[in-house]
CSV table of C-alpha atoms in Angstrom, one decimal:
chain,number,residue,atom,x,y,z
A,1,MET,CA,10.4,88.0,7.2
A,2,LYS,CA,12.7,90.1,9.1
A,3,ILE,CA,12.9,90.8,12.5
A,4,THR,CA,15.5,93.2,13.0
A,5,ASP,CA,17.3,95.1,10.2
A,6,ASN,CA,19.9,91.5,10.6
A,7,ILE,CA,17.6,89.3,11.7
A,8,GLU,CA,15.1,87.0,8.9
A,9,PHE,CA,12.5,84.3,9.8
A,10,ASN,CA,12.1,81.8,7.3
A,11,PRO,CA,9.7,80.3,8.0
A,12,SER,CA,9.4,77.2,6.2
A,13,LEU,CA,12.1,76.8,7.9
A,14,SER,CA,12.5,74.7,11.3
A,15,LEU,CA,13.6,77.0,15.1
A,16,SER,CA,16.3,74.6,15.0
A,17,GLU,CA,17.1,75.3,11.2
A,18,GLN,CA,17.4,79.5,12.0
A,19,SER,CA,20.0,80.7,11.6
A,20,ALA,CA,22.0,81.0,14.9
A,21,GLU,CA,21.8,85.8,15.3
A,22,PHE,CA,17.5,84.3,15.3
A,23,GLN,CA,17.9,81.0,17.5
A,24,ALA,CA,19.8,84.4,19.8
A,25,TRP,CA,16.6,86.8,19.4
A,26,TYR,CA,14.5,83.6,20.1
A,27,ASN,CA,16.1,82.5,23.4
A,28,GLU,CA,16.4,86.2,24.7
A,29,ASN,CA,12.3,87.4,23.3
A,30,VAL,CA,10.7,84.6,22.8
A,31,ASN,CA,11.9,81.9,24.8
A,32,ASN,CA,12.1,83.5,28.3
A,33,GLN,CA,8.2,83.7,28.7
A,34,ILE,CA,7.7,80.4,27.9
A,35,THR,CA,7.0,79.0,31.4
A,36,ASP,CA,4.9,77.2,33.3
A,37,GLN,CA,2.7,80.6,34.9
A,38,LEU,CA,1.8,80.9,30.6
A,39,THR,CA,-2.0,78.8,29.2
A,40,PRO,CA,-1.3,76.5,26.6
A,41,ASP,CA,-3.6,77.6,22.9
A,42,ALA,CA,-4.7,73.8,23.2
A,43,LEU,CA,-3.1,70.8,24.3
A,44,ASP,CA,-3.6,67.8,22.6
A,45,ALA,CA,-5.2,64.1,23.6
A,46,TYR,CA,-2.1,63.7,26.5
A,47,ASP,CA,-3.1,66.3,27.9
A,48,ARG,CA,0.3,68.7,26.3
A,49,PRO,CA,1.0,71.9,25.2
A,50,ILE,CA,0.5,71.7,21.6
A,51,SER,CA,1.5,75.8,20.7
A,52,PHE,CA,2.4,78.9,23.2
A,53,THR,CA,1.9,82.6,21.6
A,54,VAL,CA,3.9,85.6,23.1
A,55,MET,CA,4.0,88.8,21.8
A,56,VAL,CA,7.1,90.6,21.1
A,57,GLY,CA,6.8,93.8,20.6
A,58,ASP,CA,4.4,94.3,17.3
A,59,LEU,CA,5.0,90.6,16.8
A,60,SER,CA,2.7,87.8,17.1
A,61,VAL,CA,5.5,84.6,18.0
A,62,THR,CA,3.4,81.1,18.4
A,63,VAL,CA,5.9,78.2,19.2
A,64,TYR,CA,4.3,74.6,17.6
A,65,PHE,CA,5.8,71.7,19.9
A,66,ILE,CA,7.2,68.7,17.3
A,67,TYR,CA,6.9,66.2,19.8
A,68,GLN,CA,8.8,62.8,20.1
A,69,PHE,CA,5.7,60.5,19.4
A,70,GLU,CA,2.6,61.6,18.0
A,71,ASP,CA,0.3,58.6,20.1
A,72,SER,CA,2.3,58.7,23.5
A,73,SER,CA,1.8,60.6,26.7
A,74,THR,CA,5.4,61.3,27.3
A,75,TRP,CA,6.7,65.3,26.5
A,76,ALA,CA,9.9,64.7,24.3
A,77,CYS,CA,10.8,67.3,21.6
A,78,SER,CA,12.9,66.8,18.3
A,79,GLY,CA,11.6,70.4,17.5
A,80,PHE,CA,9.8,73.8,17.5
A,81,ASN,CA,8.1,75.0,14.9
A,82,LEU,CA,7.2,78.2,14.9
A,83,LYS,CA,4.8,81.6,13.1
A,84,ILE,CA,4.7,85.6,13.1
A,85,VAL,CA,2.5,87.6,12.4
């Protein structure tokens, strides 16, 4: 998916696997919107956010957390998956 003329998003890759250009776009446009003021889309059984959705222009960006431990209350993340529409 083309984000800008120079930035592509590959939906099959996690955030850490995306290009440096995409990661810079993400940090500037998406990451700074995910604050303690933003309500998560849903919580898991341990009250951890499952995902957050933010708007960047006409793009809807959903950030899914990949927790290191699926069956624990620890918030340690190993990465993030993204969905952009």
